[in-house]
PDB file of C-alpha atoms in Angstrom:
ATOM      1  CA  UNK A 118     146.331 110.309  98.917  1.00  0.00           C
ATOM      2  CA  UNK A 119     145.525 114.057  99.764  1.00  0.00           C
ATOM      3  CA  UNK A 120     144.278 116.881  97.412  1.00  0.00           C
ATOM      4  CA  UNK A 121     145.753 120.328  98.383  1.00  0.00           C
ATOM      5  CA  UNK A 122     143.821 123.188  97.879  1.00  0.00           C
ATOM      6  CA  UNK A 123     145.171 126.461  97.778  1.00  0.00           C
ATOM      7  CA  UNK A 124     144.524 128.908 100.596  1.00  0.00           C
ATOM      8  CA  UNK A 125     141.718 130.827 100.120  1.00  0.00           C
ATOM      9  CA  UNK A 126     139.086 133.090 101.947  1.00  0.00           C
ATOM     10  CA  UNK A 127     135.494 132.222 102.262  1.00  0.00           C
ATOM     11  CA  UNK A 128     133.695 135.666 102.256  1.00  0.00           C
ATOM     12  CA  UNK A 129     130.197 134.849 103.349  1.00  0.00           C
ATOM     13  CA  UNK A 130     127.315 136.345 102.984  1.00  0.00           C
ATOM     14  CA  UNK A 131     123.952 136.449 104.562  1.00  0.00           C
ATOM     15  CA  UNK A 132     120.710 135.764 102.826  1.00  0.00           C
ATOM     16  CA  UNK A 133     117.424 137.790 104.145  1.00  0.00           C
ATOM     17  CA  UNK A 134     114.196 137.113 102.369  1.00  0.00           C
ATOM     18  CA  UNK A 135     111.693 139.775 101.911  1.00  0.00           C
ATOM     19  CA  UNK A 136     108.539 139.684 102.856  1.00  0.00           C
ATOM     20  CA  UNK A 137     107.541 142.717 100.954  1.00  0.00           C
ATOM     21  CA  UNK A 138     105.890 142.313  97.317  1.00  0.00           C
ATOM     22  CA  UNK A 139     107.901 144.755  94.859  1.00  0.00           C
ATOM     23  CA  UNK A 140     108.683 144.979  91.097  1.00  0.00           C
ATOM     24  CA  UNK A 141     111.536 142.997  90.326  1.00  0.00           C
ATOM     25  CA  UNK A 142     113.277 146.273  89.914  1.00  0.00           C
ATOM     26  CA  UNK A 143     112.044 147.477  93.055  1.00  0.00           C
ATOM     27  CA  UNK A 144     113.182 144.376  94.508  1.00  0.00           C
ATOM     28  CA  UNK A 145     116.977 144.712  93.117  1.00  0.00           C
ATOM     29  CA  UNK A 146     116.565 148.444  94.380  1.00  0.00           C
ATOM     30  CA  UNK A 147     116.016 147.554  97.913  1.00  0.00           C
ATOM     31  CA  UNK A 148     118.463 145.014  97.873  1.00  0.00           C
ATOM     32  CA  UNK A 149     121.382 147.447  96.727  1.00  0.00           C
ATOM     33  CA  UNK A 150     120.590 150.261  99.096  1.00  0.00           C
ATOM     34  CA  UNK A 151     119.727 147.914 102.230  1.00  0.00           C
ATOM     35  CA  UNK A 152     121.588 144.885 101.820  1.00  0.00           C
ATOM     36  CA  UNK A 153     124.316 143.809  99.055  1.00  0.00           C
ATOM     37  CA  UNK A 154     122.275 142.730  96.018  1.00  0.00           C
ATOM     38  CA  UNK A 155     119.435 140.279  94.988  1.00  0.00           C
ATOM     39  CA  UNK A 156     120.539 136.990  95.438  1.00  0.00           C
ATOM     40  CA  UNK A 157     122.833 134.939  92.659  1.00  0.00           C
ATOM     41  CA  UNK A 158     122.334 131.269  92.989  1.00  0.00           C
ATOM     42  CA  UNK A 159     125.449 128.744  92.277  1.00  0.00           C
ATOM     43  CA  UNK A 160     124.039 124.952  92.981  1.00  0.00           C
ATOM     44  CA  UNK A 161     121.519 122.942  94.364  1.00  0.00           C
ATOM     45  CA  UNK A 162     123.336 122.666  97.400  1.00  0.00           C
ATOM     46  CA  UNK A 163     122.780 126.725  97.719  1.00  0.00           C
ATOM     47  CA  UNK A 164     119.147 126.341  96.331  1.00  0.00           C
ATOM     48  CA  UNK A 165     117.988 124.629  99.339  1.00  0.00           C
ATOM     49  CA  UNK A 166     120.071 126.787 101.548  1.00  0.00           C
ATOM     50  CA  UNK A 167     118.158 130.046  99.996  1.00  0.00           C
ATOM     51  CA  UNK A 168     114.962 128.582 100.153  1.00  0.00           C
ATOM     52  CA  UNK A 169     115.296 128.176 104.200  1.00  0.00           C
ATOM     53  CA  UNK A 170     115.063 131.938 104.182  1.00  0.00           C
ATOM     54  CA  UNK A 171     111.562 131.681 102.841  1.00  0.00           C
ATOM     55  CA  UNK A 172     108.822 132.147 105.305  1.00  0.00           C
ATOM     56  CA  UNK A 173     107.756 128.447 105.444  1.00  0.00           C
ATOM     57  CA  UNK A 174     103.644 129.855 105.114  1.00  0.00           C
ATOM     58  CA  UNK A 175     104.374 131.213 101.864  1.00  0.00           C
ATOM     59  CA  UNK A 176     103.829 129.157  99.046  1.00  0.00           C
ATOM     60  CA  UNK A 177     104.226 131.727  96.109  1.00  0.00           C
ATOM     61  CA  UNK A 178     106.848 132.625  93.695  1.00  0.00           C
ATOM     62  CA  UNK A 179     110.025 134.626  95.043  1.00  0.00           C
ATOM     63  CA  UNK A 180     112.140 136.988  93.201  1.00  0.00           C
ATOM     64  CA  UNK A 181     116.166 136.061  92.415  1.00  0.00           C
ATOM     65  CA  UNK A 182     118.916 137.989  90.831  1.00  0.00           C
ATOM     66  CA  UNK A 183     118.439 136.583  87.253  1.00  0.00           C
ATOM     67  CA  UNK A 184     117.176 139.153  84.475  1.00  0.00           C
ATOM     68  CA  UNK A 185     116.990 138.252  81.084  1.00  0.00           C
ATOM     69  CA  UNK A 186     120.412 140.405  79.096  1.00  0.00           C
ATOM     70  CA  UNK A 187     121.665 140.856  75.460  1.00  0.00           C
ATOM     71  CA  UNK A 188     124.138 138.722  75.265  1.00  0.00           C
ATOM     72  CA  UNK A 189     123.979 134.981  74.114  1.00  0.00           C
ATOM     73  CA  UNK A 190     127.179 132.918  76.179  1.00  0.00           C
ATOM     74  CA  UNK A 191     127.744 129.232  76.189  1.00  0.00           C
ATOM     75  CA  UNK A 192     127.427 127.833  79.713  1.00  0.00           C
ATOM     76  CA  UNK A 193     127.525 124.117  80.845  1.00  0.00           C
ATOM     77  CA  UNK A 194     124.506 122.998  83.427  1.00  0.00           C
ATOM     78  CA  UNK A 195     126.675 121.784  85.934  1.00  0.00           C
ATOM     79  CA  UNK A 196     130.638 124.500  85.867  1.00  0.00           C
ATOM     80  CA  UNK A 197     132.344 125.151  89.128  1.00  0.00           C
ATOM     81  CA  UNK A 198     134.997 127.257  86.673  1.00  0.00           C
ATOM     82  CA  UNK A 199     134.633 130.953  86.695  1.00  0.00           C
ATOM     83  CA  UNK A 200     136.172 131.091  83.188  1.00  0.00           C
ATOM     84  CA  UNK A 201     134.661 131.060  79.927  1.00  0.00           C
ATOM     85  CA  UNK A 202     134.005 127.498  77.855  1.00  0.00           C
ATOM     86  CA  UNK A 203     137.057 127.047  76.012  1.00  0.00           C
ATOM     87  CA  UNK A 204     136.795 123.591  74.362  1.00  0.00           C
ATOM     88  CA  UNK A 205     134.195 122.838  71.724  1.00  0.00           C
ATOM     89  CA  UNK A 206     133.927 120.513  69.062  1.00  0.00           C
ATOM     90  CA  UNK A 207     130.794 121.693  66.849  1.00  0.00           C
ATOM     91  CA  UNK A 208     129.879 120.011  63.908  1.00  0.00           C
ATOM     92  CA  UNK A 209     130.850 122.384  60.482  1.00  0.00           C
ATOM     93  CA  UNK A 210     127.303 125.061  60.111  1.00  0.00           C
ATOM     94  CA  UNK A 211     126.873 124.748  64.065  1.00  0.00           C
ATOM     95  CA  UNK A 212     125.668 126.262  65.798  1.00  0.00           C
ATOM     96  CA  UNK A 213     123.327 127.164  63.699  1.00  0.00           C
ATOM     97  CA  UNK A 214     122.244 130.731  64.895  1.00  0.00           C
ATOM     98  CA  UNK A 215     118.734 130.050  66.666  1.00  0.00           C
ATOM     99  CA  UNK A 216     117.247 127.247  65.822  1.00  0.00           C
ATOM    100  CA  UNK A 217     118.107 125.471  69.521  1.00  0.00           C
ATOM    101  CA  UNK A 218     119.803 126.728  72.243  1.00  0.00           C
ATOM    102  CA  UNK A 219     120.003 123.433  73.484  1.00  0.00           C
ATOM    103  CA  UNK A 220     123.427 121.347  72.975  1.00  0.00           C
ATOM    104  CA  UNK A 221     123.846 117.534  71.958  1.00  0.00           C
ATOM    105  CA  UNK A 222     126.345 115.041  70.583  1.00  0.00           C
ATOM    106  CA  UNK A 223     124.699 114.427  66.627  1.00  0.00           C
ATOM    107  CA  UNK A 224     126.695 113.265  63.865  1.00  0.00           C
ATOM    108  CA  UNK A 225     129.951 111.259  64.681  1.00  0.00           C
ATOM    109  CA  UNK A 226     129.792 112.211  68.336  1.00  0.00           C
ATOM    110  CA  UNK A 227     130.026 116.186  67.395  1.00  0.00           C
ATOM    111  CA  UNK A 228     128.124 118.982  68.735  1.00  0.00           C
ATOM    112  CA  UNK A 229     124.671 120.805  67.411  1.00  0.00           C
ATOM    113  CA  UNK A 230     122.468 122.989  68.953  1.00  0.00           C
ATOM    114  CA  UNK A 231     118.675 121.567  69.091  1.00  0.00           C
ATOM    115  CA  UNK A 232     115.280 122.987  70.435  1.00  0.00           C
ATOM    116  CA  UNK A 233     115.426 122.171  74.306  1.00  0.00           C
ATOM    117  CA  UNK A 234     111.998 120.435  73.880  1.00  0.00           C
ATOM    118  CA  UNK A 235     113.435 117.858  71.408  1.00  0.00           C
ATOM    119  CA  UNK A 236     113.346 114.292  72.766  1.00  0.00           C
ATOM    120  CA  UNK A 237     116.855 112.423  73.259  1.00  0.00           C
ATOM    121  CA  UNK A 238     118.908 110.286  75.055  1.00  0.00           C
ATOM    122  CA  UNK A 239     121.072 111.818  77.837  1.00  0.00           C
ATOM    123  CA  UNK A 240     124.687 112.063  79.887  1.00  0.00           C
ATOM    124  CA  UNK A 241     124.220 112.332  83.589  1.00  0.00           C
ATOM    125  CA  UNK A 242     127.487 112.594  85.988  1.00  0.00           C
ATOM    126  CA  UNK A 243     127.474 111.347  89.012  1.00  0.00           C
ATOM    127  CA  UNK A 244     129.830 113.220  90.976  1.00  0.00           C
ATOM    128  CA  UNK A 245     129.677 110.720  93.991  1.00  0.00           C
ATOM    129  CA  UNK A 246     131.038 107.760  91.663  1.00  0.00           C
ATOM    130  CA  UNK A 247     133.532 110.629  89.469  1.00  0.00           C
ATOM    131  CA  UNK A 248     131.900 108.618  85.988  1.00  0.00           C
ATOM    132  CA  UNK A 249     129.109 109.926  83.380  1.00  0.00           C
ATOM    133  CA  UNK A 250     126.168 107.880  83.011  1.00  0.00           C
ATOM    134  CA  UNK A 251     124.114 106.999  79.850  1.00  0.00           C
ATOM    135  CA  UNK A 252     120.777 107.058  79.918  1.00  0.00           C
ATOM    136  CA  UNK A 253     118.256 105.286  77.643  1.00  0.00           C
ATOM    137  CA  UNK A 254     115.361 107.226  77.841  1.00  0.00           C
ATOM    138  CA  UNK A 255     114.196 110.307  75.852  1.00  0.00           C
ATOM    139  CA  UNK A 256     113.380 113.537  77.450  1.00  0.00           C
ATOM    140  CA  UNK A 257     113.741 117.143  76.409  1.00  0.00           C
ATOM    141  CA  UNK A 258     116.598 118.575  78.005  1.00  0.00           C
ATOM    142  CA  UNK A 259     114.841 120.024  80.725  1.00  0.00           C
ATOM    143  CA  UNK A 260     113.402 116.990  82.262  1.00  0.00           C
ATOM    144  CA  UNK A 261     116.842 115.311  81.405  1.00  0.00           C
ATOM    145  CA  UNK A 262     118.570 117.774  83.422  1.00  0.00           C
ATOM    146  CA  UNK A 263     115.854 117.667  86.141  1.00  0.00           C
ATOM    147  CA  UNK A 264     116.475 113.988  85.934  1.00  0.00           C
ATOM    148  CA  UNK A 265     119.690 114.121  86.328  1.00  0.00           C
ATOM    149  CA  UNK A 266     119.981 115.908  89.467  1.00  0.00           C
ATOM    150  CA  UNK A 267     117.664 114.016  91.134  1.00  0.00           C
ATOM    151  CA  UNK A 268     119.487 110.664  90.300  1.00  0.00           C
ATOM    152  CA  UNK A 269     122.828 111.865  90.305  1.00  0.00           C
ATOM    153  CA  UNK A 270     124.363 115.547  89.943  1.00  0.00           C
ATOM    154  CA  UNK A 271     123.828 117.112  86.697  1.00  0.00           C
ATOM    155  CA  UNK A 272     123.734 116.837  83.015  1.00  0.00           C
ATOM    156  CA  UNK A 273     127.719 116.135  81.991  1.00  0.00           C
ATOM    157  CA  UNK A 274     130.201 118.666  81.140  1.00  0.00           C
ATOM    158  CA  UNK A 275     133.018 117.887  78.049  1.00  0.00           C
ATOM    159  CA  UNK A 276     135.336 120.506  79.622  1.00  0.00           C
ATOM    160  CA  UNK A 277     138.541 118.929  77.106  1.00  0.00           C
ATOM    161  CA  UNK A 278     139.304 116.053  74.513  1.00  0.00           C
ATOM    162  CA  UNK A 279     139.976 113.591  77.222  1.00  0.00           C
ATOM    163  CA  UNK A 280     136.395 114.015  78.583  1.00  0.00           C
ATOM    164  CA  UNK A 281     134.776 114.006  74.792  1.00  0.00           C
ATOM    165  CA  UNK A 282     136.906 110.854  74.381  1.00  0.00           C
ATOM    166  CA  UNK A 283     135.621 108.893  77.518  1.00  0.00           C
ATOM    167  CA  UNK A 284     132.090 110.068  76.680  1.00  0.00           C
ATOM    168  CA  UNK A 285     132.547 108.898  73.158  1.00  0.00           C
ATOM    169  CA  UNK A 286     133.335 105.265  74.716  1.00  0.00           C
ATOM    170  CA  UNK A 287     130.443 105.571  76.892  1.00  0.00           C
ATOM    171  CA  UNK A 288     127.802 106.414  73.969  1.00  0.00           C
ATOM    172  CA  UNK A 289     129.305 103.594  71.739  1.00  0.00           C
ATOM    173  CA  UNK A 290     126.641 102.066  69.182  1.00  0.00           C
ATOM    174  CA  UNK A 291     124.794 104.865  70.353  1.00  0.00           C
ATOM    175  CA  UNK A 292     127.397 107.130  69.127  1.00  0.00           C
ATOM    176  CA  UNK A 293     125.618 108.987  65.971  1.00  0.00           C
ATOM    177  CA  UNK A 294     122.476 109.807  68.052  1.00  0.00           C
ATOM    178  CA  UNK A 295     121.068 112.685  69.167  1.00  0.00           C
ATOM    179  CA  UNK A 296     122.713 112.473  73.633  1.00  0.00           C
ATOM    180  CA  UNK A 297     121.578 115.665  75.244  1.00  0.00           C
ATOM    181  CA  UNK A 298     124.683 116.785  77.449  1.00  0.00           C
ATOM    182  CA  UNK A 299     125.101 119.671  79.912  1.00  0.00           C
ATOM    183  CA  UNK A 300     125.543 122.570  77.115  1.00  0.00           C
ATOM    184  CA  UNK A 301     123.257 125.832  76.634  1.00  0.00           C
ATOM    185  CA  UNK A 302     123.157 129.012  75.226  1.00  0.00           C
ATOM    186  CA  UNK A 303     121.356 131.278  76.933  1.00  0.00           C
ATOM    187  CA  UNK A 304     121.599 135.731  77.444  1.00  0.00           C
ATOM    188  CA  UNK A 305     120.735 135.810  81.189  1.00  0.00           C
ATOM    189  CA  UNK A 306     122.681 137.241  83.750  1.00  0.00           C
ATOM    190  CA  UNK A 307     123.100 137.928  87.287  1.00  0.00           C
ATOM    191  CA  UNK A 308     122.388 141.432  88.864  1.00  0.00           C
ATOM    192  CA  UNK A 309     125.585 141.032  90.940  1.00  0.00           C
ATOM    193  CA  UNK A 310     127.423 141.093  87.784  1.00  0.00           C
ATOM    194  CA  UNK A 311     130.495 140.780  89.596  1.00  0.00           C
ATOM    195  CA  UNK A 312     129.648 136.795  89.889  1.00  0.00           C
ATOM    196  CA  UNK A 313     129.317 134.681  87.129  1.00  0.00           C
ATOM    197  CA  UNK A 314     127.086 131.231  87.530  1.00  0.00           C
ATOM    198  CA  UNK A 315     125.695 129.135  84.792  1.00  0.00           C
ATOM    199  CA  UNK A 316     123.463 127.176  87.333  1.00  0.00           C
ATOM    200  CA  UNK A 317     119.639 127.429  85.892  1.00  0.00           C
ATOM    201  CA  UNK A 318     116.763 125.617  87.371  1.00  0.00           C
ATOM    202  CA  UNK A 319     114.038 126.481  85.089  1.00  0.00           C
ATOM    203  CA  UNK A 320     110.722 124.246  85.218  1.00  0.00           C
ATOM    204  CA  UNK A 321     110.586 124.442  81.058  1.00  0.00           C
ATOM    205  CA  UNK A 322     112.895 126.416  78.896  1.00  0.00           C
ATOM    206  CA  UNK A 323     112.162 130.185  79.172  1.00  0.00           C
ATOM    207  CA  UNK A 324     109.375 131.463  77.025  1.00  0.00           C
ATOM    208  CA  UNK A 325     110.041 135.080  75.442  1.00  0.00           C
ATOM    209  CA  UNK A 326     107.451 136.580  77.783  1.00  0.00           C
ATOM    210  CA  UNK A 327     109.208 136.873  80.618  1.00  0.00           C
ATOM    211  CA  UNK A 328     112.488 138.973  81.535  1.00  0.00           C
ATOM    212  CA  UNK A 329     112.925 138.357  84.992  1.00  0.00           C
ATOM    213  CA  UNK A 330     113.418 135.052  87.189  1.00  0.00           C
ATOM    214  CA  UNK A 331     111.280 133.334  89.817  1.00  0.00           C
ATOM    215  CA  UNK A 332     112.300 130.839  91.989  1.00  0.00           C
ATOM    216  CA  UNK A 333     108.488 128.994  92.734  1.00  0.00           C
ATOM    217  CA  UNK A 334     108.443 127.688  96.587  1.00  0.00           C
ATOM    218  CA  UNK A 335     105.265 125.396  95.923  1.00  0.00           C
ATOM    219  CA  UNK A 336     107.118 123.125  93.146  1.00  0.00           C
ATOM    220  CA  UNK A 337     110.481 122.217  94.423  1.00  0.00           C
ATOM    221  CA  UNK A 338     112.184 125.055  93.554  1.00  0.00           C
ATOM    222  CA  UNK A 339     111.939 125.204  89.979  1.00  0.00           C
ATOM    223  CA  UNK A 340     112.412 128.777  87.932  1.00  0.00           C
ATOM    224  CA  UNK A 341     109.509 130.523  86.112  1.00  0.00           C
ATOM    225  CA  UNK A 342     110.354 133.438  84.081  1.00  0.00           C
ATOM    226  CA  UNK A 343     107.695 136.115  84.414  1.00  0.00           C
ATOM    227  CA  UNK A 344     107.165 139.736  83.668  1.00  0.00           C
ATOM    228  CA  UNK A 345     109.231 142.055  85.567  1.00  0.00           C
ATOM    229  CA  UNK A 346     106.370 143.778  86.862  1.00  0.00           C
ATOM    230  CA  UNK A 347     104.599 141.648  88.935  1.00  0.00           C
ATOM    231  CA  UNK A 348     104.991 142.095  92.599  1.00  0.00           C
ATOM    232  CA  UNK A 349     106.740 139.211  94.516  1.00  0.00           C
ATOM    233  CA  UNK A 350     108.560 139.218  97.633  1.00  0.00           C
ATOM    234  CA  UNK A 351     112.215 138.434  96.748  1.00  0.00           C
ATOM    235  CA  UNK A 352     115.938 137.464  98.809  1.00  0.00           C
ATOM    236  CA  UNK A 353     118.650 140.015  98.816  1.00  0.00           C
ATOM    237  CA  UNK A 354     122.125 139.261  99.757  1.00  0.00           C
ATOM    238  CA  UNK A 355     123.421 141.065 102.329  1.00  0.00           C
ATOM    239  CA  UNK A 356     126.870 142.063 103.213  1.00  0.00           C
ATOM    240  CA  UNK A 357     129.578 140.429 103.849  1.00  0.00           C
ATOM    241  CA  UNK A 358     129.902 138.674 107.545  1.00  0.00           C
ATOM    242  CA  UNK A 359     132.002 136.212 108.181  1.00  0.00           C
ATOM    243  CA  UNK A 360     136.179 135.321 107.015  1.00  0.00           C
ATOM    244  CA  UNK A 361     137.297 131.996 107.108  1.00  0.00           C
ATOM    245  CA  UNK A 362     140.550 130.450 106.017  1.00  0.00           C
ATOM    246  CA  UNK A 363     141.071 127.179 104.229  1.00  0.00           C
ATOM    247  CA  UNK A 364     144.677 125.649 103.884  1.00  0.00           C
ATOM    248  CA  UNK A 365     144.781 122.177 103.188  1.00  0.00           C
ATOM    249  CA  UNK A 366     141.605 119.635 102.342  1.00  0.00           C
ATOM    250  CA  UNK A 367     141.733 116.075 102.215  1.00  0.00           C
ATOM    251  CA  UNK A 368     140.054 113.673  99.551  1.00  0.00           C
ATOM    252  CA  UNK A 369     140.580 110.111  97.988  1.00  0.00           C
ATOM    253  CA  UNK A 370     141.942 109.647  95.212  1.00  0.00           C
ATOM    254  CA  UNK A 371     142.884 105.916  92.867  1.00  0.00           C
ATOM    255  CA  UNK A 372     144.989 107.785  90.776  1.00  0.00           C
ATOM    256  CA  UNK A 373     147.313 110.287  92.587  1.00  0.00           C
ATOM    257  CA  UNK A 374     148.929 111.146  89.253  1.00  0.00           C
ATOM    258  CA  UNK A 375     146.415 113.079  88.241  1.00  0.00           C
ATOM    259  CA  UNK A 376     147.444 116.031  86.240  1.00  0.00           C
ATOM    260  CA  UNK A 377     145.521 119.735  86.640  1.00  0.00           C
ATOM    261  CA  UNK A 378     144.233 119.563  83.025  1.00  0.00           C
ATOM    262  CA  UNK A 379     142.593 116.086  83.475  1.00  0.00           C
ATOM    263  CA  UNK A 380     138.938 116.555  82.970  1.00  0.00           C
ATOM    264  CA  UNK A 381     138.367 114.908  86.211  1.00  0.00           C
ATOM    265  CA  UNK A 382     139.569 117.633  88.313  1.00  0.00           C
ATOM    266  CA  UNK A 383     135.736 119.791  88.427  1.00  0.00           C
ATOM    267  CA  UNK A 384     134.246 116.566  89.812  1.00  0.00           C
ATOM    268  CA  UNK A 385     136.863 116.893  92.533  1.00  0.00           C
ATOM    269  CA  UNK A 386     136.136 121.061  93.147  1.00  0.00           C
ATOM    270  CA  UNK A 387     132.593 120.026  92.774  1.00  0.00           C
ATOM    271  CA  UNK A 388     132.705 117.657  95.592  1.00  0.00           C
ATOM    272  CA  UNK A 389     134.883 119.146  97.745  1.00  0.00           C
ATOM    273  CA  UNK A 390     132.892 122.513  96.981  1.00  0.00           C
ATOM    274  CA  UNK A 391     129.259 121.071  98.410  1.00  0.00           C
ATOM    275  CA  UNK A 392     130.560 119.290 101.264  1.00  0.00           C
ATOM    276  CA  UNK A 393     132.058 122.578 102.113  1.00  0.00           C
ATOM    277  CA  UNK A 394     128.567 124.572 101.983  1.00  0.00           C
ATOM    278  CA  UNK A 395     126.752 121.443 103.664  1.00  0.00           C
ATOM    279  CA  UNK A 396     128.763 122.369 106.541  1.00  0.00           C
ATOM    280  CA  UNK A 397     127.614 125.705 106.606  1.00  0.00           C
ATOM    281  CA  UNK A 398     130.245 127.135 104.082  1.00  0.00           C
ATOM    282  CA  UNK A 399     128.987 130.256 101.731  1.00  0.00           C
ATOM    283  CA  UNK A 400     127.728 129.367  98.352  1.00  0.00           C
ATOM    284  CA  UNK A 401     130.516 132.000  97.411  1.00  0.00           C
ATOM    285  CA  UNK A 402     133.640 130.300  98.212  1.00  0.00           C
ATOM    286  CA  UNK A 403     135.783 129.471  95.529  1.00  0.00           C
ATOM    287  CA  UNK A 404     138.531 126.962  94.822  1.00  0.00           C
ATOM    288  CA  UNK A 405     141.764 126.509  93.078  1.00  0.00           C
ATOM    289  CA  UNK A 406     143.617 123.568  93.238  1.00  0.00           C
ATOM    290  CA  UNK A 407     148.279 123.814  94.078  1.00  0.00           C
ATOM    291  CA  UNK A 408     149.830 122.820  90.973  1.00  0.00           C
ATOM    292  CA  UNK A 409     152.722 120.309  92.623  1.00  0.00           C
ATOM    293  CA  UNK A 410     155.918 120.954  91.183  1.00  0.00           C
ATOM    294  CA  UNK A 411     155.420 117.582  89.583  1.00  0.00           C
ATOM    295  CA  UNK A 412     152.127 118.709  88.013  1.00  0.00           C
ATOM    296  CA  UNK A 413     149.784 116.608  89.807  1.00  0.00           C
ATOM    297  CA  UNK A 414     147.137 117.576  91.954  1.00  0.00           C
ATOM    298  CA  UNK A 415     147.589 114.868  94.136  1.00  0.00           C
ATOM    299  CA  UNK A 416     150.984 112.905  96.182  1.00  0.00           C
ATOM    300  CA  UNK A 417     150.657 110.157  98.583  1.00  0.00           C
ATOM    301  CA  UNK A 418     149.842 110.723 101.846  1.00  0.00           C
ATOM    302  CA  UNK A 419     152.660 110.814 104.735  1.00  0.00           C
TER     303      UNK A 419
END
């Protein structure tokens, strides 16, 4: 079977660390007048790729592009999609207004919002095996997500019904429990505003101290959110550099009838999307699958 992807330009851009310890408004500053911007961060996969910038005798705390806003938005842990959450299935009072910015499955598999440091079970998906994983342990949603993407790829995602029902399967006499999945509310935001990522890698859930994110080099970097006005060194991202063109990519599929609204098709983009930036790919790229006139993503392969 082959996936086609529609054509599409990967923009790239460079990443230059800064050995120079600034505000981090100093830092976003020097990054707009001398390179692009300070640096958004989409993945894991572009995590590591940033942190290769680093000076490898520094083992400090480095500025990043994420600055505490005004706006509470609903994000999933692990969402290739550019576009707003659209599907949610709240239980009636939630959620609740502040007391969790945190989401779980609760009462007859619905959705409430719970303090991130609650203990619960978790959701992992593995995007390697395209299934979500239960896990019997309880951790705060933190160390589930950390979990998560050490054993697998993130925290799950219920992008649509058909997801929420397969989940609901999964959970079974479990189902009733508090399950920590993928879902947060959270107001930061990007200084390149013109990019929107929910990725977060905090080490705990942000405290109220701190406006302005960290990325620290000496424990596998995790987030800290700190004052604004300490003085870090920090990675801009620079201008654009390179123009590459992508017509047609190849993956395996069991089912080649799968339809574009199946809730399958982000483990696909997210596959597809990190082997891409292993091979030396931008973290920028984006993709959009070709609707086949038959409404599947995928046909069988000539």
């Amino acid at each position: 079977m082959t996936g086609l992807c529609k054509t599409y330009t990967d923009t790239s851009f460079q990443h230059q660390y800064v050995n120079q310890f600034k505000t981090w408004s100093e830092a976003q500053e020097y990054c707009r007048s001398v390179h692009n911007d300070l640096v958004t961060v989409e993945n894991m996969v572009a995590m590591g790729s940033l942190l290769k910038t680093v000076d490898p005798q520094y083992k400090g705390k480095v500025w990043i592009g994420l600055v505490r806003g005004t706006r509470k938005q609903l994000h999933w842990s692990l969402w290739e999609n550019t576009q707003p959450i659209t599907y949610t299935n709240w239980l009636a009072g939630e959620p609740n207004g502040g007391t969790g910015v945190c989401g779980a499955k609760c009462l007859n598999g619905q959705w409430c919002d719970l303090y991130c440091s609650d203990l619960a079970l978790f959701i992992c998906f593995d995007e390697n095996q395209g299934k979500n994983i239960l896990v019997n342990t309880r951790m705060s949603w933190n160390q589930a997500q950390l979990y998560c993407r050490q054993h697998y790829t993130d925290l799950a995602s219920i992008p649509n019904s058909t997801v929420e029902m397969e989940i609901n399967n999964l959970i079974g006499g479990n189902l009733g429990q508090y399950i920590w999945t993928g879902l947060f509310v959270d107001s930061w935001e990007w200084s390149n505003s013109s990019k929107m990522s929910s990725f977060r890698n905090w080490k705990i859930a942000p405290t109220s101290y701190g406006n302005c994110a960290a990325v620290d080099v000496n424990n596998g970097s995790l987030w800290d959110n700190l004052s604004c006005e300490l003085n870090l060194p920090f990675i801009c991202e620079g201008g654009r550099s390179k123009l590459s063109i992508i017509k047609q990519c190849k993956v395996s599929a069991q089912d080649y009838y799968l339809q574009i609204d199946d809730g399958k098709v982000p483990a696909f983009f997210f596959q597809i999307k990190t082997r891409l930036i292993e091979s030396g790919m931008s973290p920028d790229i984006r993709l959009q699958w070709r609707n086949l006139a038959t409404g599947s993503v995928f046909k069988p392969k000539n």
